[in-house]
XYZ file of C-alpha atoms in Angstrom:
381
model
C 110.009 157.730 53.110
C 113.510 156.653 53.326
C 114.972 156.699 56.543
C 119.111 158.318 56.899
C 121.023 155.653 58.729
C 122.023 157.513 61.324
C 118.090 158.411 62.495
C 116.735 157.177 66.043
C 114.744 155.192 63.603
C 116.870 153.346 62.110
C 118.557 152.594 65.109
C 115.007 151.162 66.291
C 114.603 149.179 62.722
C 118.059 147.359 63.540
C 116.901 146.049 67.291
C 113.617 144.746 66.134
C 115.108 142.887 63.625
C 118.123 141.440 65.647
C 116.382 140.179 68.785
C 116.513 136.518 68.802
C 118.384 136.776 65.804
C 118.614 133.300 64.025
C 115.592 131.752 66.316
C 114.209 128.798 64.394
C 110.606 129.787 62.752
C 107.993 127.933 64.140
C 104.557 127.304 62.261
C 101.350 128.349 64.050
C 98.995 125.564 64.493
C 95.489 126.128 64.098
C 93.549 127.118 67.805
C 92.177 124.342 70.242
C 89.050 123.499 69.113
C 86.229 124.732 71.585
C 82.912 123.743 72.266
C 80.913 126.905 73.388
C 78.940 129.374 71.833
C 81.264 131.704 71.133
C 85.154 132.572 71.993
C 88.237 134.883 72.066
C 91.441 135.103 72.695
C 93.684 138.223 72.723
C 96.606 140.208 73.575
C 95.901 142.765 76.156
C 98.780 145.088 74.910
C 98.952 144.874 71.434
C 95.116 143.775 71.136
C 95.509 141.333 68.287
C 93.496 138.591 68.106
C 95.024 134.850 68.192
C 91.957 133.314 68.082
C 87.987 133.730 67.921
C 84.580 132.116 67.184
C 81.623 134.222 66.775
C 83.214 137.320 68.877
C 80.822 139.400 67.783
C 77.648 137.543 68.058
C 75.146 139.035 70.400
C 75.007 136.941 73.574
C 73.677 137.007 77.013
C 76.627 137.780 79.410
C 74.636 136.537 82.744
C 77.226 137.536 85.614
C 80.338 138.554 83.433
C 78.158 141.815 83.183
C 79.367 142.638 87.203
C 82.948 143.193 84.892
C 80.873 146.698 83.765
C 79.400 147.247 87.372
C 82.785 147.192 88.914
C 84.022 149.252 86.021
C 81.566 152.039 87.114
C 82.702 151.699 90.662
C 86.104 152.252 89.917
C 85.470 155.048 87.646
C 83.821 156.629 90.449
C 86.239 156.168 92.982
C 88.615 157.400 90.321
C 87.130 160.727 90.233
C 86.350 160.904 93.763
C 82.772 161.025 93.429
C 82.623 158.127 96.800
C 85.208 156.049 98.545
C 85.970 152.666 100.052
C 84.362 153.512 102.939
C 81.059 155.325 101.925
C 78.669 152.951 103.484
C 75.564 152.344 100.860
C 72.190 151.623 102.615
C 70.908 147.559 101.399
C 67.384 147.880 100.168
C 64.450 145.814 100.149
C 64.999 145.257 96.463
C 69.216 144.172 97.204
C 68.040 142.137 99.933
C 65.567 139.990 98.038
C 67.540 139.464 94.765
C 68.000 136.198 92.989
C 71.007 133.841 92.604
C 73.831 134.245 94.115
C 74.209 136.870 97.225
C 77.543 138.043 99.536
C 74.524 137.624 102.459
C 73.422 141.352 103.257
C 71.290 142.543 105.522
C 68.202 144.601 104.445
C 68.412 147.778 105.680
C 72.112 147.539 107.028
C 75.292 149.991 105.838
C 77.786 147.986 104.229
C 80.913 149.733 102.713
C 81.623 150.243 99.467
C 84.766 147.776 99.417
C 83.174 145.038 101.299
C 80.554 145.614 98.430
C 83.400 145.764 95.954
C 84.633 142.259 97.516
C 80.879 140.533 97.326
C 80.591 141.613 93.967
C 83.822 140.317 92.511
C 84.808 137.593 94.380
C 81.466 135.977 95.408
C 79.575 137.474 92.677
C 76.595 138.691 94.603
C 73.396 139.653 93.211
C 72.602 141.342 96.022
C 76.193 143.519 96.425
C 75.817 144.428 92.640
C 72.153 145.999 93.296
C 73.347 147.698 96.474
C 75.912 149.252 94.342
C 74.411 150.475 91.648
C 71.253 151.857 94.131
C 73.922 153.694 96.200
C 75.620 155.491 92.935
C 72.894 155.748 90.503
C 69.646 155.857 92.908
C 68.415 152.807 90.745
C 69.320 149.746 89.098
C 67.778 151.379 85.600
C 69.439 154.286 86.020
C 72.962 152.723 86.600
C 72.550 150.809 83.935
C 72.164 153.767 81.947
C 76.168 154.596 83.147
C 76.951 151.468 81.809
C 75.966 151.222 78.651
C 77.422 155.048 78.488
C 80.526 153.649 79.510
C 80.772 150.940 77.022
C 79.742 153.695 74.344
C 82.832 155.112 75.156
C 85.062 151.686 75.166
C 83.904 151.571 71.564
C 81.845 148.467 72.955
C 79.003 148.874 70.090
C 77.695 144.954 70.384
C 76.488 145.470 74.036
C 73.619 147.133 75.765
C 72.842 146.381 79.435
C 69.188 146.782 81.345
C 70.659 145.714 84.757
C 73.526 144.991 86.762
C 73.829 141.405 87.577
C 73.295 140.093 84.375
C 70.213 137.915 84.956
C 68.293 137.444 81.869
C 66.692 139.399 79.912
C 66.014 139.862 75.681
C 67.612 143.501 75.677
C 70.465 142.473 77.787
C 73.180 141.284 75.518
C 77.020 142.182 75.221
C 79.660 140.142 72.845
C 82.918 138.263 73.224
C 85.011 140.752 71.475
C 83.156 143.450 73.954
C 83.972 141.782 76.752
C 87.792 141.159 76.145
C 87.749 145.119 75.169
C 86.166 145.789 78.669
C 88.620 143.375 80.056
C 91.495 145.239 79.017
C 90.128 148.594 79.812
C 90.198 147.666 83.942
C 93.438 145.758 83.911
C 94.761 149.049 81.844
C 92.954 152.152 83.666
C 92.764 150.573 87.100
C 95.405 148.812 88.181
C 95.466 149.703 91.976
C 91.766 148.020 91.905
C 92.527 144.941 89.136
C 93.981 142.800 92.126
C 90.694 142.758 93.645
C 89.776 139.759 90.473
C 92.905 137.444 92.025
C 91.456 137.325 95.708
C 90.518 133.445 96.059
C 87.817 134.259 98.918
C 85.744 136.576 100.637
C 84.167 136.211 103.843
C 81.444 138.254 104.836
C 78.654 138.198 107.723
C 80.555 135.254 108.897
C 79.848 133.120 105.588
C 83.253 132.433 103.288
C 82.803 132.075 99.691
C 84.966 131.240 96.988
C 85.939 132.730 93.830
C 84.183 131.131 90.983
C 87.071 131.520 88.714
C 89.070 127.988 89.400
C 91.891 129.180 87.219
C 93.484 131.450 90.333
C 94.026 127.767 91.902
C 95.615 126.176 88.785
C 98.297 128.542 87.909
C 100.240 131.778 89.803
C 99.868 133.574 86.328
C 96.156 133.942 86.279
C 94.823 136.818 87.880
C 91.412 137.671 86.722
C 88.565 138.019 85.642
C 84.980 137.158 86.184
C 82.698 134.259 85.718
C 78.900 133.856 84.844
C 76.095 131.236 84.736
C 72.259 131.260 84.161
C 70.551 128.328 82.121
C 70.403 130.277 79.302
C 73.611 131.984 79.072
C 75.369 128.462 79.773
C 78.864 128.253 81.283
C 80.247 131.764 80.756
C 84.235 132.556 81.704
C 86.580 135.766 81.240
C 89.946 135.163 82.278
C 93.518 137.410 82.522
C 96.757 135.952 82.442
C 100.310 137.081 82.652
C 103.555 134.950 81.765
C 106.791 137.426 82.021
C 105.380 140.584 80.022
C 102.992 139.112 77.824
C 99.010 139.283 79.260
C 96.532 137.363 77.751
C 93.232 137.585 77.598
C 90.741 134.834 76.912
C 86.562 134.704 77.281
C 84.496 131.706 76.990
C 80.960 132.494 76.465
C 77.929 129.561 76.853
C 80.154 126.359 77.774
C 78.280 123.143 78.820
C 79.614 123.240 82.251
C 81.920 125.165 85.036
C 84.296 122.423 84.006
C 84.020 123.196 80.280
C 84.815 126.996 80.384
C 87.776 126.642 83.023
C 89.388 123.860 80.548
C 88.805 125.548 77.247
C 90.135 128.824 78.534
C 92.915 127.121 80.127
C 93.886 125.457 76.753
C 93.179 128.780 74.877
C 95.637 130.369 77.077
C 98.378 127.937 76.808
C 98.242 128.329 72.930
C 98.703 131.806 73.015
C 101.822 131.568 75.197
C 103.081 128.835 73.445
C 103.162 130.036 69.845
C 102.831 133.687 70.526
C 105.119 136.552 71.787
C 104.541 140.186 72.765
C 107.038 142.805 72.627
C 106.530 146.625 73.483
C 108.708 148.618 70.590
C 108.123 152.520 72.169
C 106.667 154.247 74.579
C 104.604 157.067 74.052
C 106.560 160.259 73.532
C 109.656 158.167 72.661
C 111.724 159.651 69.704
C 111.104 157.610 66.994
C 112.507 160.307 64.461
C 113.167 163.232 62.618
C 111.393 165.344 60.465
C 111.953 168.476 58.600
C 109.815 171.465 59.134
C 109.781 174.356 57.113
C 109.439 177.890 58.358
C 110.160 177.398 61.805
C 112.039 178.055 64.391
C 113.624 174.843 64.035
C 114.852 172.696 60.859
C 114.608 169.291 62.518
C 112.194 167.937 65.287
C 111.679 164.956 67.025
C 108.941 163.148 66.471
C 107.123 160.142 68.412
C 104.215 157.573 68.811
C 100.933 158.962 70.340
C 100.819 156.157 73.030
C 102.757 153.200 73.846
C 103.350 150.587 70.420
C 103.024 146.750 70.889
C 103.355 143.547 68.522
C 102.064 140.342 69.294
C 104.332 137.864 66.492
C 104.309 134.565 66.270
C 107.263 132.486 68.011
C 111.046 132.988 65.979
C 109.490 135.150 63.291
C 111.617 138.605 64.604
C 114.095 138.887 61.092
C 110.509 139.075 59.136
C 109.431 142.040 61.460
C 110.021 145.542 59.182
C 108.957 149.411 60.026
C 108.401 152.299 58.033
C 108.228 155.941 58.801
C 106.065 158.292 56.600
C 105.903 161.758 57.294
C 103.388 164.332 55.885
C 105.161 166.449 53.840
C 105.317 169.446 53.820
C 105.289 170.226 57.809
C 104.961 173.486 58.216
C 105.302 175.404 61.383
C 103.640 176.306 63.856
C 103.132 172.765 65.148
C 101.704 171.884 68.068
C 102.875 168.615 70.179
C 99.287 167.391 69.320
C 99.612 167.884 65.388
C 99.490 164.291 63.811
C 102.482 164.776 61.497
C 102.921 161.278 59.986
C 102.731 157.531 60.693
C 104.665 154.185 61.708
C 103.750 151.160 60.114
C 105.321 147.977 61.611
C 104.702 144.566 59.676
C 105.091 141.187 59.622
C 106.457 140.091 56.071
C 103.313 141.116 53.809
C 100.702 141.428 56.966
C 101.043 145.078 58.449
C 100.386 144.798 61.927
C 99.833 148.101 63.043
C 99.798 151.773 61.589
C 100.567 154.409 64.250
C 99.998 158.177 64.003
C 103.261 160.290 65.398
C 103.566 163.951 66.923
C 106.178 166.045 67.810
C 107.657 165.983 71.603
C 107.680 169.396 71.370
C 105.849 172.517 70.228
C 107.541 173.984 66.925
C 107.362 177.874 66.602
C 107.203 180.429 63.562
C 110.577 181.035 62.839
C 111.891 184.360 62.334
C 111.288 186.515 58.966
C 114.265 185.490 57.008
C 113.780 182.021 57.946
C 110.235 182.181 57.007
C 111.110 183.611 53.541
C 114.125 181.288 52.717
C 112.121 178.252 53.131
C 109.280 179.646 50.900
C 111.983 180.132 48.468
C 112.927 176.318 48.964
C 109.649 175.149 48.679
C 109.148 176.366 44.864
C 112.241 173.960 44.233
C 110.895 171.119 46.097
């Protein structure tokens, strides 16, 4: 569709293309190379992928899998189903858990956000049992919530039998999966997300530290999670933000703690090196115009269905080009739900995204003579 030059559009074709006009180019090199079993490395916005081994290979997660546990906890406090200060009841079974443990009582009330605090920062075993007991009843049946959750994350390599993530053959999840899940909690809970920065936890007069040694290396880390059994290796999913670009990187079955903090680390400083992340519109920003027939009104706005990101490489902003297509004819009524066209942004010949559009508004049936002009028009179109 060709786009009139005095459209919104337009407009928004001419700024993409001028920022950091006349930037020098710079080539990509190829990714660290990373010894682990598998790896990823992502936008969080735009969700492109800068670079990845195996991402989709079935792997044990070991303690990473406390990332869906605390997912479930915020999804409840979300909906008000408990609070912070619901106090869950530690059994037997919490109590006597393996690996690591925030040091709970059997039989004691602990609240939910100290339990919140042993899971994520001192990755208790015992904390993520008490949890899922208090919410689910049992550990089976919460992880029944989780793997319903990740159902609906579209995480289709995973499937979880408990919630600590201590072995076993039907517990499994992926490194793409577990970037996705990443970016769900830093997206849909962002009042909670801090929680993954906190360096240390003290609890029942013992002070642990976070696992993640990133959060003492660099301000812009924030997140995520760590994991470690002997067969799941060296496991690491990290979060970090340089000015409005987020990152996301996850090591999965590194040789050592050492391993999967230094390979992330150099992951991430690839991606912010040779990598930049813009935001182009916000959902139910006018991108445009479009002509509808037999309503109410000739011309409506219409705009992107959530918020549009690019992740380019460095200097390469005169290559960037858009597109607008519109379904044609529109025909009214339309609601501000009809999907009514498509943006495509792209990169020279690599499209980087394709966007549906809506209208911001509601189009009605226009009036009688309106109505029967246009069908007139429409023979001649």
């Amino acid at each position: 569709m060709k786009l009139a030059k005095d459209s919104a559009f337009f407009g928004f074709v001419l700024t993409v293309l001028s920022m950091l006009a006349g930037a020098a180019e710079l080539p990509v090199p190829a990714p660290p190379t990373i010894e682990a079993g598998a790896w990823l490395l992502v936008d969080a916005d735009s969700g492109r992928v800068l670079a990845s081994h195996n991402e989709h290979e079935h792997l044990e997660p070991a303690s990473i899998t406390k990332l869906m546990n605390s997912y479930v906890v915020f999804s409840e406090l979300a909906v008000e189903n408990i609070s912070m200060d619901d106090e869950a009841r530690v059994s037997e079974n919490a109590y006597r858990s393996e690996g690591s443990r925030m040091f709970i009582e059997i039989n004691s009330n602990v609240s939910v956000e100290d339990l919140l605090r042993g899971l994520i920062v001192q990755s208790g075993n015992d904390a993520s049992i008490a949890l899922a007991e208090f919410i689910a009843g049992t550990e089976g049946t919460f992880a029944e919530l989780m793997n319903q959750h990740a159902a609906e994350l579209g995480m289709t390599g995973t499937h979880y039998v408990n919630s600590t993530g201590l072995p076993d053959p039907d517990h499994y999840t992926t490194a793409q999966d577990i970037a996705t899940l990443a970016a769900a909690t830093i997206r849909n809970f962002p009042d909670y997300y801090p929680m993954y920065a906190e360096k240390e936890f003290t609890y029942n007069g013992i002070k642990q530290h976070n696992r993640n040694s990133l959060l003492w290396r660099d301000e812009a880390y924030d997140g995520l999670k760590t994991g470690h059994t002997t067969t799941a290796g060296y496991c690491l999913v990290s979060s970090a933000q340089r000015g409005d670009m987020r990152l996301i990187a996850v090591v999965l079955n590194a040789a050592s703690e050492k391993a999967r903090t230094n390979q992330s680390e150099a992951l991430m400083n690839y991606g912010f090196r040779f990598f930049e992340t813009h935001k182009l519109y916000s959902a139910g920003q006018e991108i445009g115009q479009a002509r509808i027939w037999k309503g109410a009104v000739e011309q409506a706005a219409v705009a992107p269905t959530s918020d549009l990101y690019i992740t380019i490489p460095r200097g390469r902003y005169d290559q960037l080009s858009a597109q607008m297509d519109l379904d044609d004819p529109l025909i009214a009524p339309l609601s501000q739900t009809d999907i009514v066209g498509t943006v495509t942004v792209s990169l020279g010949e690599e499209m980087l995204m394709k966007a549906p559009l809506q209208p911001t508004a509601a189009v009605e049936l226009g009036g009688l003579l309106d109505r029967t002009i246009d069908t007139v028009k429409l023979w001649f179109e």
